[in-house]
Tab-separated table of N, CA and C in Angstrom:
chain	number	residue	atom	x	y	z
A	1	MET	N	-10.340	7.851	-16.604
A	1	MET	CA	-9.112	6.911	-15.965
A	1	MET	C	-7.882	7.582	-16.336
A	2	ILE	N	-7.267	7.873	-15.367
A	2	ILE	CA	-5.529	8.413	-15.307
A	2	ILE	C	-4.721	6.969	-15.210
A	3	ALA	N	-4.186	6.687	-16.478
A	3	ALA	CA	-2.886	5.675	-16.305
A	3	ALA	C	-1.475	6.242	-16.643
A	4	GLN	N	-0.823	5.656	-15.939
A	4	GLN	CA	0.478	6.247	-15.667
A	4	GLN	C	1.327	5.308	-16.665
A	5	ARG	N	1.865	6.130	-17.880
A	5	ARG	CA	2.600	5.453	-18.964
A	5	ARG	C	4.348	5.952	-18.762
A	6	PRO	N	4.766	4.628	-19.305
A	6	PRO	CA	6.513	5.253	-19.025
A	6	PRO	C	6.702	6.533	-19.308
A	7	GLY	N	7.478	7.014	-18.451
A	7	GLY	CA	7.757	8.738	-18.500
A	7	GLY	C	6.797	9.843	-17.896
A	8	ASP	N	5.540	9.127	-17.836
A	8	ASP	CA	4.783	9.942	-16.727
A	8	ASP	C	5.455	10.539	-15.376
A	9	SER	N	5.361	11.910	-15.043
A	9	SER	CA	5.887	12.059	-13.630
A	9	SER	C	4.872	11.901	-12.669
A	10	PRO	N	4.938	11.457	-11.787
A	10	PRO	CA	3.758	11.376	-10.427
A	10	PRO	C	3.229	12.897	-10.716
A	11	ASP	N	3.896	13.895	-10.591
A	11	ASP	CA	3.308	15.052	-9.933
A	11	ASP	C	2.507	15.547	-11.342
A	12	SER	N	2.786	15.390	-12.377
A	12	SER	CA	1.966	15.353	-13.491
A	12	SER	C	0.531	14.788	-13.632
A	13	MET	N	0.603	13.577	-12.904
A	13	MET	CA	-0.523	12.912	-13.175
A	13	MET	C	-1.451	13.082	-11.506
A	14	ARG	N	-0.753	13.939	-10.637
A	14	ARG	CA	-1.312	14.248	-9.361
A	14	ARG	C	-2.295	15.337	-9.832
A	15	ARG	N	-1.684	16.480	-10.881
A	15	ARG	CA	-2.461	17.217	-11.218
A	15	ARG	C	-3.469	17.038	-11.940
A	16	GLU	N	-3.144	16.196	-12.823
A	16	GLU	CA	-4.467	15.965	-13.893
A	16	GLU	C	-5.578	15.089	-13.549
A	17	PHE	N	-5.197	14.203	-12.057
A	17	PHE	CA	-5.973	13.522	-11.089
A	17	PHE	C	-7.150	14.669	-10.330
A	18	LEU	N	-6.340	15.920	-10.096
A	18	LEU	CA	-7.030	16.781	-9.030
A	18	LEU	C	-7.999	17.581	-10.027
A	19	LYS	N	-7.658	17.251	-11.187
A	19	LYS	CA	-8.314	18.448	-12.169
A	19	LYS	C	-10.151	17.834	-12.379
A	20	VAL	N	-9.957	16.547	-12.510
A	20	VAL	CA	-10.902	15.431	-12.837
A	20	VAL	C	-11.688	14.964	-11.855
A	21	PRO	N	-13.264	15.421	-11.350
A	21	PRO	CA	-13.735	14.914	-10.260
A	21	PRO	C	-14.147	13.643	-10.583
A	22	LYS	N	-13.975	12.669	-9.605
A	22	LYS	CA	-14.503	11.357	-9.389
A	22	LYS	C	-13.611	10.335	-10.493
A	23	SER	N	-12.176	10.655	-10.829
A	23	SER	CA	-11.659	10.276	-11.473
A	23	SER	C	-10.516	9.023	-10.711
A	24	VAL	N	-10.575	8.146	-11.768
A	24	VAL	CA	-9.196	6.986	-10.910
A	24	VAL	C	-8.273	6.970	-11.602
A	25	LEU	N	-7.213	6.744	-10.686
A	25	LEU	CA	-5.760	7.143	-10.726
A	25	LEU	C	-4.996	5.771	-10.514
A	26	LEU	N	-4.397	5.461	-11.915
A	26	LEU	CA	-3.418	4.159	-11.780
A	26	LEU	C	-2.349	4.503	-12.057
A	27	GLY	N	-1.498	3.927	-10.933
A	27	GLY	CA	-0.046	4.267	-10.625
A	27	GLY	C	1.024	3.460	-10.344
A	28	THR	N	1.954	3.471	-10.692
A	28	THR	CA	3.266	2.721	-10.210
A	28	THR	C	3.801	2.712	-9.108
A	29	SER	N	5.204	2.046	-8.999
A	29	SER	CA	5.581	1.927	-7.510
A	29	SER	C	5.879	3.462	-6.817
A	30	SER	N	6.057	4.487	-8.333
A	30	SER	CA	6.528	6.052	-8.211
A	30	SER	C	5.787	6.681	-7.275
A	31	PHE	N	4.358	5.814	-6.689
A	31	PHE	CA	3.465	6.873	-6.127
A	31	PHE	C	3.622	6.387	-4.627
A	32	TRP	N	4.615	5.909	-4.214
A	32	TRP	CA	4.225	4.973	-2.984
A	32	TRP	C	4.919	6.003	-1.880
A	33	GLU	N	5.912	7.077	-2.489
A	33	GLU	CA	6.179	8.076	-1.732
A	33	GLU	C	6.096	9.753	-2.234
A	34	GLY	N	5.940	10.330	-1.582
A	34	GLY	CA	6.126	11.781	-2.087
A	34	GLY	C	4.623	12.290	-2.796
A	35	VAL	N	3.478	11.865	-3.035
A	35	VAL	CA	2.101	12.206	-3.468
A	35	VAL	C	1.514	12.466	-2.509
A	36	ASP	N	0.772	13.703	-2.382
A	36	ASP	CA	0.065	14.433	-1.516
A	36	ASP	C	-1.355	14.556	-2.163
A	37	LEU	N	-2.230	13.736	-1.749
A	37	LEU	CA	-3.636	14.175	-2.205
A	37	LEU	C	-4.410	14.078	-0.592
A	38	PRO	N	-4.717	15.471	-0.037
A	38	PRO	CA	-5.374	15.204	1.283
A	38	PRO	C	-6.742	15.306	0.848
A	39	GLY	N	-7.621	15.215	2.242
A	39	GLY	CA	-8.982	15.660	2.015
A	39	GLY	C	-9.778	14.646	1.374
A	40	ASP	N	-10.535	15.097	0.667
A	40	ASP	CA	-11.529	14.052	-0.189
A	40	ASP	C	-10.949	13.945	-1.474
A	41	HIS	N	-9.815	13.848	-1.984
A	41	HIS	CA	-9.153	13.637	-3.225
A	41	HIS	C	-9.029	12.069	-3.474
A	42	LEU	N	-8.529	11.834	-2.382
A	42	LEU	CA	-8.432	10.417	-2.372
A	42	LEU	C	-8.992	9.291	-1.498
A	43	LYS	N	-10.062	8.431	-2.149
A	43	LYS	CA	-11.179	7.967	-1.121
A	43	LYS	C	-10.566	6.464	-1.017
A	44	VAL	N	-10.139	5.784	-1.920
A	44	VAL	CA	-10.109	4.274	-2.283
A	44	VAL	C	-8.536	3.984	-2.818
A	45	LEU	N	-8.077	3.641	-1.971
A	45	LEU	CA	-6.413	2.955	-2.487
A	45	LEU	C	-6.494	1.512	-2.763
A	46	ILE	N	-6.127	1.142	-4.244
A	46	ILE	CA	-5.961	-0.371	-4.343
A	46	ILE	C	-4.334	-0.661	-4.524
A	47	ILE	N	-3.813	-1.427	-3.457
A	47	ILE	CA	-2.736	-1.909	-3.631
A	47	ILE	C	-2.520	-3.590	-4.117
A	48	THR	N	-2.227	-3.495	-5.397
A	48	THR	CA	-2.567	-4.899	-5.992
A	48	THR	C	-1.237	-5.875	-5.325
A	49	ARG	N	-0.095	-5.542	-5.019
A	49	ARG	CA	0.651	-6.434	-4.619
A	49	ARG	C	1.442	-5.734	-3.492
A	50	LEU	N	2.539	-6.573	-2.493
A	50	LEU	CA	3.012	-5.959	-1.445
A	50	LEU	C	3.811	-5.886	-2.108
A	51	PRO	N	4.672	-4.505	-1.345
A	51	PRO	CA	5.615	-3.931	-2.242
A	51	PRO	C	7.264	-4.553	-1.945
A	52	PHE	N	7.475	-5.832	-2.266
A	52	PHE	CA	8.553	-6.170	-2.349
A	52	PHE	C	9.434	-5.751	-3.334
A	53	HIS	N	10.977	-6.055	-2.865
A	53	HIS	CA	11.936	-5.435	-3.984
A	53	HIS	C	11.853	-6.259	-5.219
A	54	VAL	N	12.418	-5.707	-6.090
A	54	VAL	CA	12.943	-7.115	-7.249
A	54	VAL	C	14.342	-7.972	-6.731
A	55	PRO	N	13.643	-9.261	-6.793
A	55	PRO	CA	14.963	-10.255	-5.918
A	55	PRO	C	16.229	-9.762	-6.841
A	56	THR	N	16.094	-9.721	-8.223
A	56	THR	CA	17.402	-9.615	-9.022
A	56	THR	C	18.230	-8.086	-8.972
A	57	ASP	N	17.818	-7.046	-8.245
A	57	ASP	CA	18.200	-5.781	-7.756
A	57	ASP	C	19.689	-5.990	-7.322
A	58	PRO	N	20.559	-5.667	-7.751
A	58	PRO	CA	21.850	-5.961	-7.369
A	58	PRO	C	22.613	-5.217	-6.050
A	59	ILE	N	21.609	-3.736	-6.126
A	59	ILE	CA	21.925	-3.317	-4.640
A	59	ILE	C	21.232	-4.058	-3.386
A	60	HIS	N	20.058	-4.254	-3.528
A	60	HIS	CA	19.274	-5.289	-2.376
A	60	HIS	C	19.895	-6.665	-2.250
A	61	SER	N	20.369	-7.157	-3.299
A	61	SER	CA	21.440	-8.847	-3.535
A	61	SER	C	22.239	-8.257	-2.571
A	62	ALA	N	23.106	-7.381	-2.687
A	62	ALA	CA	24.209	-7.041	-1.677
A	62	ALA	C	23.836	-6.982	-0.463
A	63	ARG	N	23.075	-6.277	-0.191
A	63	ARG	CA	22.804	-6.009	1.243
A	63	ARG	C	22.119	-7.070	1.874
A	64	GLU	N	21.348	-8.296	0.986
A	64	GLU	CA	20.874	-9.414	1.801
A	64	GLU	C	21.894	-10.347	2.300
A	65	GLU	N	23.157	-10.201	1.423
A	65	GLU	CA	24.245	-11.086	1.818
A	65	GLU	C	24.556	-10.746	3.294
A	66	GLN	N	24.153	-9.927	3.785
A	66	GLN	CA	24.838	-9.395	5.002
A	66	GLN	C	23.743	-10.151	6.142
A	67	TYR	N	22.696	-10.519	5.992
A	67	TYR	CA	21.871	-11.572	6.797
A	67	TYR	C	21.689	-12.784	6.524
A	68	GLU	N	21.675	-13.788	7.806
A	68	GLU	CA	21.853	-14.824	7.748
A	68	GLU	C	20.245	-15.400	7.297
A	69	ASN	N	19.271	-14.627	7.447
A	69	ASN	CA	17.882	-15.159	6.582
A	69	ASN	C	17.519	-13.864	6.147
A	70	SER	N	17.885	-13.377	4.931
A	70	SER	CA	17.569	-12.035	4.290
A	70	SER	C	16.119	-11.781	4.077
A	71	PHE	N	15.560	-12.867	3.619
A	71	PHE	CA	13.941	-12.650	3.576
A	71	PHE	C	13.342	-11.882	4.819
A	72	MET	N	13.417	-12.827	5.981
A	72	MET	CA	13.205	-12.319	7.154
A	72	MET	C	13.352	-11.125	7.861
A	73	ASP	N	14.834	-11.193	7.525
A	73	ASP	CA	15.658	-10.235	8.475
A	73	ASP	C	15.757	-8.860	7.568
A	74	TYR	N	15.513	-8.690	6.009
A	74	TYR	CA	15.716	-7.627	5.638
A	74	TYR	C	14.433	-7.279	4.613
A	75	SER	N	14.121	-8.011	3.784
A	75	SER	CA	12.765	-8.106	2.592
A	75	SER	C	12.005	-7.710	3.460
A	76	ILE	N	11.232	-8.479	4.321
A	76	ILE	CA	10.123	-8.133	4.800
A	76	ILE	C	9.761	-6.861	5.765
A	77	PRO	N	10.829	-6.815	6.117
A	77	PRO	CA	10.945	-5.329	7.301
A	77	PRO	C	11.358	-4.139	6.112
A	78	LEU	N	11.883	-4.226	5.054
A	78	LEU	CA	11.729	-3.220	4.219
A	78	LEU	C	10.283	-3.070	3.556
A	79	SER	N	9.649	-3.960	3.019
A	79	SER	CA	8.569	-4.302	2.453
A	79	SER	C	7.493	-3.630	3.348
A	80	ILE	N	7.375	-3.818	4.717
A	80	ILE	CA	6.428	-3.327	5.635
A	80	ILE	C	6.768	-1.999	5.763
A	81	ILE	N	7.887	-1.148	5.565
A	81	ILE	CA	8.072	0.036	5.826
A	81	ILE	C	7.322	0.701	4.333
A	82	LYS	N	7.630	0.135	3.550
A	82	LYS	CA	6.697	0.488	1.976
A	82	LYS	C	5.647	0.721	2.010
A	83	LEU	N	5.021	-0.695	2.537
A	83	LEU	CA	3.752	-0.700	2.853
A	83	LEU	C	3.175	0.304	3.499
A	84	ARG	N	3.679	0.669	4.665
A	84	ARG	CA	2.704	1.778	5.615
A	84	ARG	C	3.338	2.994	4.878
A	85	GLN	N	3.963	3.352	3.757
A	85	GLN	CA	4.244	4.320	3.301
A	85	GLN	C	2.950	4.475	2.218
A	86	GLY	N	2.924	3.450	1.210
A	86	GLY	CA	1.894	3.425	0.320
A	86	GLY	C	0.571	3.554	0.967
A	87	LEU	N	0.317	3.213	2.378
A	87	LEU	CA	-1.000	3.430	3.014
A	87	LEU	C	-1.197	4.945	3.479
A	88	GLY	N	-0.158	5.345	3.943
A	88	GLY	CA	-0.135	6.860	4.114
A	88	GLY	C	-0.532	7.598	2.961
A	89	ARG	N	-0.401	7.607	1.744
A	89	ARG	CA	-1.177	8.226	0.662
A	89	ARG	C	-2.535	8.566	0.692
A	90	LEU	N	-3.063	7.600	1.792
A	90	LEU	CA	-4.747	7.642	1.968
A	90	LEU	C	-4.767	8.805	3.172
A	91	ILE	N	-4.112	8.471	4.202
A	91	ILE	CA	-4.744	9.473	5.503
A	91	ILE	C	-3.153	10.351	5.206
A	92	ARG	N	-3.483	11.581	5.147
A	92	ARG	CA	-2.363	12.573	5.641
A	92	ARG	C	-2.753	13.548	6.608
A	93	THR	N	-3.711	13.571	6.719
A	93	THR	CA	-4.415	14.642	7.969
A	93	THR	C	-5.406	13.624	8.711
A	94	GLU	N	-5.341	14.530	9.826
A	94	GLU	CA	-6.281	13.572	10.945
A	94	GLU	C	-7.400	13.354	10.701
A	95	SER	N	-7.816	14.467	9.952
A	95	SER	CA	-9.494	14.180	9.657
A	95	SER	C	-9.704	13.054	8.100
A	96	ASP	N	-8.874	12.794	7.721
A	96	ASP	CA	-8.604	12.420	6.351
A	96	ASP	C	-9.031	10.560	6.629
A	97	LYS	N	-10.140	10.250	5.655
A	97	LYS	CA	-10.623	8.617	5.867
A	97	LYS	C	-10.807	8.066	4.592
A	98	GLY	N	-10.881	6.683	4.240
A	98	GLY	CA	-10.858	6.130	3.159
A	98	GLY	C	-10.807	4.650	3.181
A	99	ILE	N	-10.418	4.258	2.218
A	99	ILE	CA	-10.509	2.357	2.181
A	99	ILE	C	-9.336	2.081	1.249
A	100	ALA	N	-8.767	1.031	2.009
A	100	ALA	CA	-7.576	0.771	1.089
A	100	ALA	C	-7.531	-0.867	1.072
A	101	ILE	N	-7.503	-1.288	-0.357
A	101	ILE	CA	-7.686	-2.465	-0.437
A	101	ILE	C	-6.490	-3.179	-0.760
A	102	ILE	N	-5.872	-4.316	-0.301
A	102	ILE	CA	-4.840	-4.952	-0.948
A	102	ILE	C	-5.166	-6.193	-1.415
A	103	LEU	N	-4.709	-6.219	-2.623
A	103	LEU	CA	-5.109	-7.534	-3.329
A	103	LEU	C	-4.420	-8.787	-3.287
A	104	ASP	N	-3.226	-8.579	-2.573
A	104	ASP	CA	-2.229	-9.939	-2.293
A	104	ASP	C	-2.651	-10.773	-1.210
A	105	SER	N	-2.905	-11.798	-1.873
A	105	SER	CA	-3.303	-12.806	-1.158
A	105	SER	C	-2.290	-13.556	-0.092
A	106	ARG	N	-0.961	-12.964	-0.478
A	106	ARG	CA	0.167	-13.485	0.545
A	106	ARG	C	-0.048	-13.018	1.959
A	107	LEU	N	-0.908	-11.691	2.280
A	107	LEU	CA	-1.201	-11.350	3.478
A	107	LEU	C	-1.885	-12.281	4.514
A	108	THR	N	-2.625	-13.043	3.499
A	108	THR	CA	-3.637	-14.238	4.313
A	108	THR	C	-2.972	-15.560	4.409
A	109	LYS	N	-2.393	-15.796	3.091
A	109	LYS	CA	-1.765	-17.513	2.962
A	109	LYS	C	-0.385	-17.635	3.095
A	110	ARG	N	0.417	-16.688	3.471
A	110	ARG	CA	1.955	-16.787	3.667
A	110	ARG	C	1.866	-16.514	5.422
A	111	ARG	N	2.801	-16.965	6.009
A	111	ARG	CA	3.066	-16.740	7.542
A	111	ARG	C	3.221	-15.485	8.002
A	112	TYR	N	4.195	-14.950	6.953
A	112	TYR	CA	4.601	-13.646	6.995
A	112	TYR	C	3.494	-12.699	7.088
A	113	GLY	N	2.660	-12.622	6.428
A	113	GLY	CA	1.313	-11.722	6.348
A	113	GLY	C	1.186	-11.302	7.629
A	114	THR	N	1.175	-12.110	8.631
A	114	THR	CA	0.835	-11.595	9.849
A	114	THR	C	1.987	-10.444	10.583
A	115	GLN	N	3.034	-10.366	10.102
A	115	GLN	CA	3.865	-9.395	10.435
A	115	GLN	C	3.309	-7.934	9.434
A	116	PHE	N	3.034	-7.964	8.317
A	116	PHE	CA	2.621	-6.804	8.046
A	116	PHE	C	1.477	-6.504	8.474
A	117	LEU	N	0.152	-7.349	8.568
A	117	LEU	CA	-0.854	-6.702	9.624
A	117	LEU	C	-0.558	-6.387	11.030
A	118	ASN	N	0.163	-6.938	11.635
A	118	ASN	CA	0.714	-6.310	12.813
A	118	ASN	C	1.385	-5.262	12.954
A	119	SER	N	1.716	-4.635	11.704
A	119	SER	CA	2.810	-3.803	11.637
A	119	SER	C	1.632	-2.349	11.684
A	120	LEU	N	0.917	-2.555	10.776
A	120	LEU	CA	-0.392	-1.573	10.625
A	120	LEU	C	-0.726	-0.686	11.934
A	121	PRO	N	-1.398	0.596	11.751
A	121	PRO	CA	-2.193	1.087	12.728
A	121	PRO	C	-3.320	0.614	12.823
A	122	GLU	N	-4.195	1.099	13.568
A	122	GLU	CA	-5.129	0.407	14.090
A	122	GLU	C	-6.213	0.513	12.961
A	123	MET	N	-7.138	-0.094	12.428
A	123	MET	CA	-8.326	-0.152	11.516
A	123	MET	C	-8.727	-0.887	10.742
A	124	THR	N	-10.219	-1.148	10.579
A	124	THR	CA	-11.218	-1.857	10.710
A	124	THR	C	-10.445	-2.931	9.714
A	125	GLN	N	-10.376	-4.376	9.512
A	125	GLN	CA	-10.079	-5.079	8.380
A	125	GLN	C	-11.264	-5.946	8.527
A	126	ILE	N	-11.642	-6.230	6.869
A	126	ILE	CA	-12.521	-7.233	6.331
A	126	ILE	C	-11.868	-8.069	5.807
A	127	HIS	N	-12.004	-9.321	5.832
A	127	HIS	CA	-11.377	-10.637	5.222
A	127	HIS	C	-12.568	-11.425	4.639
A	128	HIS	N	-12.451	-11.694	3.577
A	128	HIS	CA	-13.490	-12.458	3.003
A	128	HIS	C	-12.730	-13.436	2.492
A	129	LEU	N	-13.184	-14.450	2.655
A	129	LEU	CA	-12.454	-15.657	1.999
A	129	LEU	C	-12.855	-15.933	0.666
A	130	TYR	N	-14.198	-15.653	0.255
A	130	TYR	CA	-14.490	-15.991	-0.984
A	130	TYR	C	-14.403	-15.011	-2.172
A	131	LEU	N	-13.637	-13.923	-1.827
A	131	LEU	CA	-13.235	-12.946	-3.052
A	131	LEU	C	-11.870	-13.215	-3.126
A	132	PRO	N	-11.507	-12.336	-4.400
A	132	PRO	CA	-9.903	-12.871	-4.954
A	132	PRO	C	-9.120	-11.523	-3.931
A	133	CYS	N	-9.967	-10.670	-3.167
A	133	CYS	CA	-9.199	-9.519	-2.624
A	133	CYS	C	-9.153	-10.248	-1.019
A	134	PRO	N	-8.097	-10.271	-0.613
A	134	PRO	CA	-8.130	-11.051	1.121
A	134	PRO	C	-8.477	-9.965	2.003
A	135	ILE	N	-7.990	-8.905	1.491
A	135	ILE	CA	-7.946	-7.803	3.107
A	135	ILE	C	-8.748	-5.995	2.184
A	136	ILE	N	-9.541	-6.098	3.012
A	136	ILE	CA	-9.949	-4.255	2.762
A	136	ILE	C	-9.743	-3.783	4.137
A	137	PHE	N	-9.237	-2.719	4.106
A	137	PHE	CA	-9.087	-1.796	5.310
A	137	PHE	C	-9.871	-0.331	5.200
A	138	ILE	N	-10.727	-0.318	6.551
A	138	ILE	CA	-11.467	1.103	6.288
A	138	ILE	C	-10.774	1.985	7.266
A	139	ILE	N	-10.302	2.949	6.989
A	139	ILE	CA	-9.218	4.028	7.744
A	139	ILE	C	-10.006	4.891	8.085
A	140	GLY	N	-10.271	5.403	9.052
A	140	GLY	CA	-10.705	6.581	9.752
A	140	GLY	C	-9.660	7.388	10.570
A	141	GLN	N	-10.670	8.533	10.912
A	141	GLN	CA	-9.872	9.231	11.921
A	141	GLN	C	-8.941	8.465	13.096
A	142	ASN	N	-7.872	8.441	13.090
A	142	ASN	CA	-6.842	7.773	14.174
A	142	ASN	C	-7.378	6.553	14.566
A	143	ASN	N	-8.469	5.825	13.951
A	143	ASN	CA	-8.932	4.355	14.778
A	143	ASN	C	-8.865	3.347	13.579
A	144	LEU	N	-8.631	2.363	14.012
A	144	LEU	CA	-9.056	0.990	12.974
A	144	LEU	C	-9.505	-0.177	13.834
A	145	ASN	N	-10.633	-0.659	13.680
A	145	ASN	CA	-11.260	-1.750	14.361
A	145	ASN	C	-11.087	-2.858	13.471
A	146	VAL	N	-11.626	-4.201	13.834
A	146	VAL	CA	-11.245	-5.529	13.337
A	146	VAL	C	-12.435	-6.179	13.260
A	147	LEU	N	-12.743	-6.329	11.646
A	147	LEU	CA	-13.940	-7.139	11.443
A	147	LEU	C	-13.375	-8.213	10.731
A	148	ILE	N	-13.711	-9.310	10.924
A	148	ILE	CA	-13.400	-10.662	10.116
A	148	ILE	C	-14.750	-11.381	10.003
A	149	PHE	N	-14.769	-11.807	8.495
A	149	PHE	CA	-16.259	-12.303	8.274
A	149	PHE	C	-15.980	-13.074	7.155
C-alpha cells in the first residue's frame, strides 16, 4: 500500500506505484489531474467524496458572489468537471477499462446527484441500496450500460 503523505509529489508516488505489482495507491486531490497510468496499471478507482471545493476558499467565495444561485450555477458545474477529470485517470486510451467506485451517497440522496450522473459518459452503473457505496461504475471500451439492482 502506497499512501500519500504531506510533501509527497504525485509523480514520485506514480513511479513507486508502477514499480510494485498489485499495489494500492492512496492519493489526495493532487491526483485529480495530470496523473497518467495507462493500460493495466490502474484497474480500480475509488473516489471517496464528490470533488467540491472548500467553501471557505477566498477565490471560490469571490467567484460565487457573481451568481444568484452559486451552488447550482458555479459549485455543481465545477465539481462535475473535476469528477470527470478524476474518472479520466482510469480510462486514458480507447482500450483501457476498469471499475470506478464513488462512495459519496450524495450521488443518490441529493437532487443534484442526477446532474453528476447525467454528465458522465456511458458506463455500467450498479446501485446497491444496502451498501455504504452508492454507485459502482464499470467502464469499458467506449461504452457504459446501466444496471440498477
